């Protein structure tokens, strides 16, 4: 419990730091939000410009703006988007679930495939399968994600026509009743299996494209971690006792190798969540990446800060979960 309390308190302090860094960096962006949001005729009227600055709190000193921003966060108010004229929290509630669904599917595919490939490569060290998997992992790390997304969309949708087009579901279908915002889960909860099939079909290609880099990364890290554990004395002692290879792999090797694997997986999920802009653009996926891009190009400061807070909060939650898993897997972490 003390271990968990320390981690939560650290996360709260980091959360305050994230709000400050997000606010400062957003306000250091070159450009005038007034010019980006008002037309040329309105810009020529000083009264309209002054009224716009007053409505959005830009006429106050930066420290006062930050305190008002922090007070709004504590009350669940992230401001009003200057492009959609809706509360930023409502916009994020609409766009974040789509990105969570995409990133969650990608990290699930990455974990299952990358860890399996890494274990196989380690157990068959310096054999043909090991060399082949290492080459494939290097290709996965090296290929640009946006190029792979373009090729996948062109080949599988346009040329072969074996995958559905852009979007989250077929245009002829209506979204399932909103429960979580994740179409795959909401369609199952409402019993709409045709919508579920369409949602999975639209999800699989962009998820595989996003997962390729993480698969390569996890394959290499898992291989290194497993090879390091295989050379430990307690593994050799387990073999000398005559324990079955499956027991040695699951209870002795994988558990000890999980700490670096979990670290990489946690960071990879955070990067997937914040790095889906190009993939979302290519597959017309209405996620937070698209929302962040439009907000940045129009200098929509409340929306940009809202996206920054969401991404920072996701990293905080992931790091907290990873820290707790450290303590579950390795009791020495709790004792230290």
Short mmCIF file of C-alpha atoms in Angstrom, two decimals:
data_model
loop_
_atom_site.label_atom_id
_atom_site.label_comp_id
_atom_site.label_asym_id
_atom_site.label_seq_id
_atom_site.Cartn_x
_atom_site.Cartn_y
_atom_site.Cartn_z
CA UNK A 1 0.00 0.00 0.00
CA UNK A 2 2.86 2.41 0.82
CA UNK A 3 4.44 1.55 -2.52
CA UNK A 4 1.19 2.36 -4.34
CA UNK A 5 0.61 5.60 -2.39
CA UNK A 6 4.11 6.84 -3.25
CA UNK A 7 3.52 6.17 -6.93
CA UNK A 8 0.12 7.93 -6.92
CA UNK A 9 1.53 11.01 -5.16
CA UNK A 10 4.37 11.17 -7.68
CA UNK A 11 1.86 10.92 -10.52
CA UNK A 12 -0.16 13.84 -9.06
CA UNK A 13 2.94 16.04 -8.89
CA UNK A 14 3.79 15.13 -12.47
CA UNK A 15 0.23 15.97 -13.52
CA UNK A 16 0.65 19.53 -12.23
CA UNK A 17 3.94 19.76 -14.10
CA UNK A 18 2.25 18.57 -17.29
CA UNK A 19 -0.38 21.32 -17.06
CA UNK A 20 2.36 23.94 -16.68
CA UNK A 21 4.53 22.62 -19.51
CA UNK A 22 1.53 22.24 -21.82
CA UNK A 23 0.36 25.78 -21.10
CA UNK A 24 3.79 27.35 -21.56
CA UNK A 25 4.65 25.50 -24.78
CA UNK A 26 1.24 26.20 -26.29
CA UNK A 27 1.59 29.92 -25.64
CA UNK A 28 5.13 29.95 -27.08
CA UNK A 29 3.85 28.75 -30.47
CA UNK A 30 4.51 31.51 -33.04
CA UNK A 31 1.41 33.10 -34.50
CA UNK A 32 -1.60 35.05 -33.34
CA UNK A 33 -4.77 33.06 -32.55
CA UNK A 34 -6.80 36.19 -33.27
CA UNK A 35 -5.53 36.31 -36.87
CA UNK A 36 -6.10 32.56 -37.27
CA UNK A 37 -9.73 32.69 -36.12
CA UNK A 38 -11.06 36.08 -37.29
CA UNK A 39 -11.58 37.16 -40.86
CA UNK A 40 -9.79 40.06 -42.53
CA UNK A 41 -12.72 42.44 -42.06
CA UNK A 42 -13.04 41.61 -38.35
CA UNK A 43 -9.29 42.06 -37.86
CA UNK A 44 -9.62 45.63 -39.08
CA UNK A 45 -12.01 46.49 -36.24
CA UNK A 46 -10.11 46.98 -32.93
CA UNK A 47 -13.35 46.64 -30.93
CA UNK A 48 -14.02 43.13 -32.33
CA UNK A 49 -10.41 42.09 -31.73
CA UNK A 50 -10.52 43.36 -28.13
CA UNK A 51 -13.86 41.62 -27.51
CA UNK A 52 -12.51 38.33 -28.92
CA UNK A 53 -9.41 38.52 -26.70
CA UNK A 54 -11.57 39.25 -23.65
CA UNK A 55 -13.94 36.35 -24.39
CA UNK A 56 -11.04 33.90 -24.59
CA UNK A 57 -9.05 35.35 -21.68
CA UNK A 58 -6.12 36.46 -23.85
CA UNK A 59 -6.16 39.99 -22.45
CA UNK A 60 -4.90 38.79 -19.04
CA UNK A 61 -1.24 38.24 -18.01
CA UNK A 62 0.10 34.72 -18.64
CA UNK A 63 0.37 33.77 -14.93
CA UNK A 64 -3.28 34.71 -14.41
CA UNK A 65 -4.25 32.79 -17.55
CA UNK A 66 -2.47 29.71 -16.21
CA UNK A 67 -4.20 29.94 -12.82
CA UNK A 68 -7.57 30.26 -14.55
CA UNK A 69 -6.65 27.30 -16.78
CA UNK A 70 -5.68 25.23 -13.72
CA UNK A 71 -8.89 26.19 -11.93
CA UNK A 72 -10.89 25.15 -14.98
CA UNK A 73 -9.15 21.75 -15.08
CA UNK A 74 -9.99 21.13 -11.43
CA UNK A 75 -13.65 21.84 -12.26
CA UNK A 76 -13.62 19.67 -15.39
CA UNK A 77 -13.60 22.68 -17.74
CA UNK A 78 -10.91 22.69 -20.45
CA UNK A 79 -12.33 25.74 -22.20
CA UNK A 80 -14.24 26.12 -25.44
CA UNK A 81 -12.79 25.12 -28.79
CA UNK A 82 -12.39 28.05 -31.16
CA UNK A 83 -12.99 25.85 -34.22
CA UNK A 84 -15.99 23.77 -33.13
CA UNK A 85 -17.41 26.27 -30.57
CA UNK A 86 -18.06 23.35 -28.25
CA UNK A 87 -16.49 22.53 -24.87
CA UNK A 88 -13.08 20.92 -25.45
CA UNK A 89 -14.04 18.13 -23.05
CA UNK A 90 -17.01 17.23 -25.28
CA UNK A 91 -14.79 17.19 -28.36
CA UNK A 92 -12.24 14.96 -26.64
CA UNK A 93 -14.98 12.63 -25.40
CA UNK A 94 -15.98 12.19 -29.05
CA UNK A 95 -12.52 11.74 -30.59
CA UNK A 96 -10.44 10.02 -27.89
CA UNK A 97 -12.39 6.69 -27.88
CA UNK A 98 -11.67 6.22 -31.60
CA UNK A 99 -7.94 6.61 -31.01
CA UNK A 100 -8.07 4.42 -27.91
CA UNK A 101 -9.74 1.67 -29.94
CA UNK A 102 -7.13 1.92 -32.69
CA UNK A 103 -4.12 2.11 -30.34
CA UNK A 104 -5.53 -0.62 -28.08
CA UNK A 105 -5.95 -3.03 -30.99
CA UNK A 106 -2.45 -2.20 -32.22
CA UNK A 107 -0.78 -2.77 -28.85
CA UNK A 108 -2.71 -6.03 -28.32
CA UNK A 109 -1.51 -7.34 -31.69
CA UNK A 110 2.01 -6.10 -30.90
CA UNK A 111 2.18 -7.78 -27.50
CA UNK A 112 0.96 -11.16 -28.67
CA UNK A 113 3.07 -11.23 -31.83
CA UNK A 114 6.18 -9.40 -30.62
CA UNK A 115 6.61 -11.40 -27.40
CA UNK A 116 5.99 -14.69 -29.21
CA UNK A 117 8.51 -13.81 -31.93
CA UNK A 118 11.07 -12.68 -29.35
CA UNK A 119 10.78 -15.90 -27.32
CA UNK A 120 11.07 -18.05 -30.45
CA UNK A 121 14.12 -16.09 -31.62
CA UNK A 122 15.80 -16.45 -28.21
CA UNK A 123 15.10 -20.18 -27.87
CA UNK A 124 16.41 -20.80 -31.40
CA UNK A 125 19.39 -18.50 -31.16
CA UNK A 126 21.64 -18.27 -34.26
CA UNK A 127 19.39 -20.58 -36.25
CA UNK A 128 17.54 -19.74 -39.47
CA UNK A 129 14.31 -18.79 -37.67
CA UNK A 130 16.24 -16.47 -35.35
CA UNK A 131 17.94 -14.67 -38.25
CA UNK A 132 14.67 -14.43 -40.15
CA UNK A 133 12.79 -12.93 -37.19
CA UNK A 134 15.60 -10.44 -36.53
CA UNK A 135 15.49 -9.29 -40.16
CA UNK A 136 11.70 -8.94 -40.01
CA UNK A 137 11.91 -6.96 -36.77
CA UNK A 138 14.50 -4.66 -38.32
CA UNK A 139 12.21 -4.08 -41.31
CA UNK A 140 9.32 -3.32 -38.97
CA UNK A 141 11.36 -0.72 -37.11
CA UNK A 142 12.79 0.84 -40.28
CA UNK A 143 9.74 1.18 -42.56
CA UNK A 144 8.02 4.59 -42.15
CA UNK A 145 4.52 4.14 -40.79
CA UNK A 146 2.92 6.69 -43.14
CA UNK A 147 4.42 4.94 -46.21
CA UNK A 148 3.23 1.56 -44.98
CA UNK A 149 -0.27 3.00 -44.39
CA UNK A 150 -0.41 4.38 -47.92
CA UNK A 151 0.77 1.09 -49.42
CA UNK A 152 -1.66 -0.97 -47.33
CA UNK A 153 -4.59 1.25 -48.29
CA UNK A 154 -3.64 1.22 -51.98
CA UNK A 155 -2.94 -2.51 -52.26
CA UNK A 156 -5.56 -4.08 -50.02
CA UNK A 157 -8.44 -1.65 -50.59
CA UNK A 158 -7.92 -0.05 -53.98
CA UNK A 159 -6.23 -2.86 -55.93
CA UNK A 160 -7.28 -6.13 -54.28
CA UNK A 161 -10.49 -4.82 -52.64
CA UNK A 162 -10.21 -7.31 -49.78
CA UNK A 163 -10.44 -4.76 -46.95
CA UNK A 164 -13.10 -2.10 -46.30
CA UNK A 165 -12.42 1.55 -47.01
CA UNK A 166 -11.90 4.47 -44.69
CA UNK A 167 -13.79 5.32 -41.53
CA UNK A 168 -14.79 3.23 -38.53
CA UNK A 169 -17.80 1.43 -40.06
CA UNK A 170 -19.53 1.18 -43.43
CA UNK A 171 -21.24 4.44 -44.50
CA UNK A 172 -24.58 2.62 -44.81
CA UNK A 173 -24.53 1.64 -41.11
CA UNK A 174 -25.38 3.69 -38.05
CA UNK A 175 -23.00 3.73 -35.06
CA UNK A 176 -24.02 1.51 -32.13
CA UNK A 177 -25.62 3.08 -29.04
CA UNK A 178 -22.95 5.03 -27.17
CA UNK A 179 -21.67 3.29 -24.04
CA UNK A 180 -17.86 3.37 -24.19
CA UNK A 181 -17.33 5.08 -27.55
CA UNK A 182 -15.50 1.97 -28.80
CA UNK A 183 -17.56 0.65 -31.70
CA UNK A 184 -16.36 -2.94 -31.31
CA UNK A 185 -17.41 -3.10 -27.65
CA UNK A 186 -20.60 -1.02 -28.00
CA UNK A 187 -21.83 -3.17 -30.91
CA UNK A 188 -21.31 -6.34 -28.84
CA UNK A 189 -23.13 -4.83 -25.85
CA UNK A 190 -26.08 -3.88 -28.06
CA UNK A 191 -26.07 -7.19 -29.94
CA UNK A 192 -25.47 -5.56 -33.35
CA UNK A 193 -23.20 -8.20 -34.83
CA UNK A 194 -23.28 -6.73 -38.35
CA UNK A 195 -21.91 -3.46 -36.94
CA UNK A 196 -19.32 -5.43 -34.96
CA UNK A 197 -18.15 -7.22 -38.10
CA UNK A 198 -17.90 -3.92 -39.99
CA UNK A 199 -16.04 -2.22 -37.12
CA UNK A 200 -13.50 -5.05 -36.87
CA UNK A 201 -13.01 -5.04 -40.65
CA UNK A 202 -12.30 -1.31 -40.67
CA UNK A 203 -10.06 -1.57 -37.60
CA UNK A 204 -7.76 -4.40 -38.59
CA UNK A 205 -5.75 -2.73 -41.39
CA UNK A 206 -4.80 0.54 -39.61
CA UNK A 207 -4.15 -1.43 -36.40
CA UNK A 208 -1.75 -3.78 -38.22
CA UNK A 209 0.01 -0.82 -39.83
CA UNK A 210 0.49 0.84 -36.44
CA UNK A 211 1.52 -2.43 -34.82
CA UNK A 212 4.35 -3.28 -37.23
CA UNK A 213 6.88 -0.91 -35.64
CA UNK A 214 5.98 -2.02 -32.11
CA UNK A 215 6.16 -5.69 -33.11
CA UNK A 216 9.71 -5.17 -34.34
CA UNK A 217 10.63 -3.30 -31.17
CA UNK A 218 9.10 -5.88 -28.81
CA UNK A 219 10.66 -8.77 -30.75
CA UNK A 220 14.17 -7.37 -30.28
CA UNK A 221 13.66 -6.43 -26.61
CA UNK A 222 12.03 -9.75 -25.75
CA UNK A 223 14.81 -11.69 -27.45
CA UNK A 224 17.50 -9.79 -25.53
CA UNK A 225 15.65 -10.10 -22.20
CA UNK A 226 15.00 -13.84 -22.59
CA UNK A 227 18.60 -14.55 -23.67
CA UNK A 228 19.86 -12.73 -20.58
CA UNK A 229 17.63 -14.77 -18.27
CA UNK A 230 18.45 -18.08 -19.98
CA UNK A 231 22.05 -17.69 -18.89
CA UNK A 232 21.21 -17.29 -15.17
CA UNK A 233 22.17 -19.92 -12.61
CA UNK A 234 18.60 -20.54 -11.40
CA UNK A 235 17.52 -21.45 -14.94
CA UNK A 236 20.36 -23.95 -15.24
CA UNK A 237 19.42 -25.33 -11.81
CA UNK A 238 15.80 -25.75 -12.93
CA UNK A 239 16.99 -27.68 -15.97
CA UNK A 240 19.25 -29.84 -13.79
CA UNK A 241 16.25 -30.71 -11.63
CA UNK A 242 14.53 -32.08 -14.70
CA UNK A 243 11.64 -29.57 -14.81
CA UNK A 244 9.67 -29.56 -18.07
CA UNK A 245 10.79 -26.90 -20.59
CA UNK A 246 7.30 -25.32 -20.54
CA UNK A 247 7.48 -24.81 -16.77
CA UNK A 248 10.98 -23.34 -17.01
CA UNK A 249 9.91 -20.95 -19.76
CA UNK A 250 6.71 -19.70 -18.11
CA UNK A 251 7.68 -19.65 -14.41
CA UNK A 252 11.39 -18.90 -14.52
CA UNK A 253 12.31 -17.22 -17.80
CA UNK A 254 9.30 -15.13 -18.87
CA UNK A 255 8.51 -13.78 -15.42
CA UNK A 256 12.05 -12.50 -14.97
CA UNK A 257 12.14 -11.09 -18.50
CA UNK A 258 8.80 -9.29 -18.19
CA UNK A 259 10.12 -6.13 -16.50
CA UNK A 260 11.89 -4.63 -19.56
CA UNK A 261 9.14 -5.96 -21.84
CA UNK A 262 6.44 -4.19 -19.81
CA UNK A 263 8.48 -0.98 -19.89
CA UNK A 264 8.73 -1.02 -23.68
CA UNK A 265 5.06 -2.01 -24.07
CA UNK A 266 3.90 0.87 -21.85
CA UNK A 267 5.95 3.47 -23.71
CA UNK A 268 4.87 1.97 -27.04
CA UNK A 269 1.18 2.30 -26.14
CA UNK A 270 1.67 5.95 -25.22
CA UNK A 271 3.48 6.65 -28.48
CA UNK A 272 0.77 4.83 -30.44
CA UNK A 273 -1.90 6.96 -28.80
CA UNK A 274 -0.11 10.22 -29.55
CA UNK A 275 1.41 9.29 -32.91
CA UNK A 276 -1.59 8.23 -34.98
CA UNK A 277 -2.03 11.51 -36.88
CA UNK A 278 -0.83 10.32 -40.31
CA UNK A 279 -2.49 6.91 -40.07
CA UNK A 280 -5.77 8.52 -39.01
CA UNK A 281 -5.50 10.95 -41.93
CA UNK A 282 -4.87 8.18 -44.49
CA UNK A 283 -7.67 5.93 -43.23
CA UNK A 284 -10.02 8.86 -42.40
CA UNK A 285 -10.16 7.66 -38.80
CA UNK A 286 -11.94 10.32 -36.69
CA UNK A 287 -9.55 10.23 -33.75
CA UNK A 288 -7.70 12.65 -31.52
CA UNK A 289 -4.80 12.87 -33.99
CA UNK A 290 -7.03 14.48 -36.60
CA UNK A 291 -8.51 16.76 -33.95
CA UNK A 292 -5.03 17.81 -32.77
CA UNK A 293 -3.88 18.54 -36.33
CA UNK A 294 -6.87 20.75 -37.11
CA UNK A 295 -6.51 22.52 -33.76
CA UNK A 296 -2.83 23.21 -34.34
CA UNK A 297 -3.34 24.57 -37.86
CA UNK A 298 -6.01 27.01 -36.63
CA UNK A 299 -4.13 27.93 -33.43
CA UNK A 300 -7.04 26.68 -31.35
CA UNK A 301 -5.15 27.01 -28.05
CA UNK A 302 -7.76 25.48 -25.68
CA UNK A 303 -8.05 22.41 -27.92
CA UNK A 304 -4.27 22.06 -28.27
CA UNK A 305 -3.82 22.25 -24.50
CA UNK A 306 -6.67 19.76 -24.02
CA UNK A 307 -5.01 17.26 -26.35
CA UNK A 308 -1.69 17.77 -24.58
CA UNK A 309 -3.29 17.11 -21.22
CA UNK A 310 -4.96 13.93 -22.49
CA UNK A 311 -1.72 12.55 -23.94
CA UNK A 312 0.22 13.50 -20.81
CA UNK A 313 -2.46 11.94 -18.61
CA UNK A 314 -2.32 8.72 -20.62
CA UNK A 315 1.44 8.51 -20.12
CA UNK A 316 0.98 9.10 -16.39
CA UNK A 317 -1.61 6.34 -16.10
CA UNK A 318 0.54 3.95 -18.15
CA UNK A 319 3.62 4.66 -16.05
CA UNK A 320 1.61 4.14 -12.86
CA UNK A 321 0.29 0.80 -14.15
CA UNK A 322 3.80 -0.24 -15.21
CA UNK A 323 5.20 0.68 -11.77
CA UNK A 324 2.51 -1.37 -10.04
CA UNK A 325 3.18 -4.32 -12.35
CA UNK A 326 6.88 -4.07 -11.48
CA UNK A 327 5.96 -4.62 -7.85
CA UNK A 328 3.65 -7.51 -8.69
CA UNK A 329 6.20 -9.30 -10.88
CA UNK A 330 9.34 -8.59 -8.85
CA UNK A 331 8.88 -8.28 -5.03
CA UNK A 332 12.35 -6.69 -4.77
CA UNK A 333 10.89 -3.52 -6.32
CA UNK A 334 8.37 -3.20 -3.47
CA UNK A 335 11.07 -3.77 -0.86
CA UNK A 336 13.32 -1.12 -2.35
#
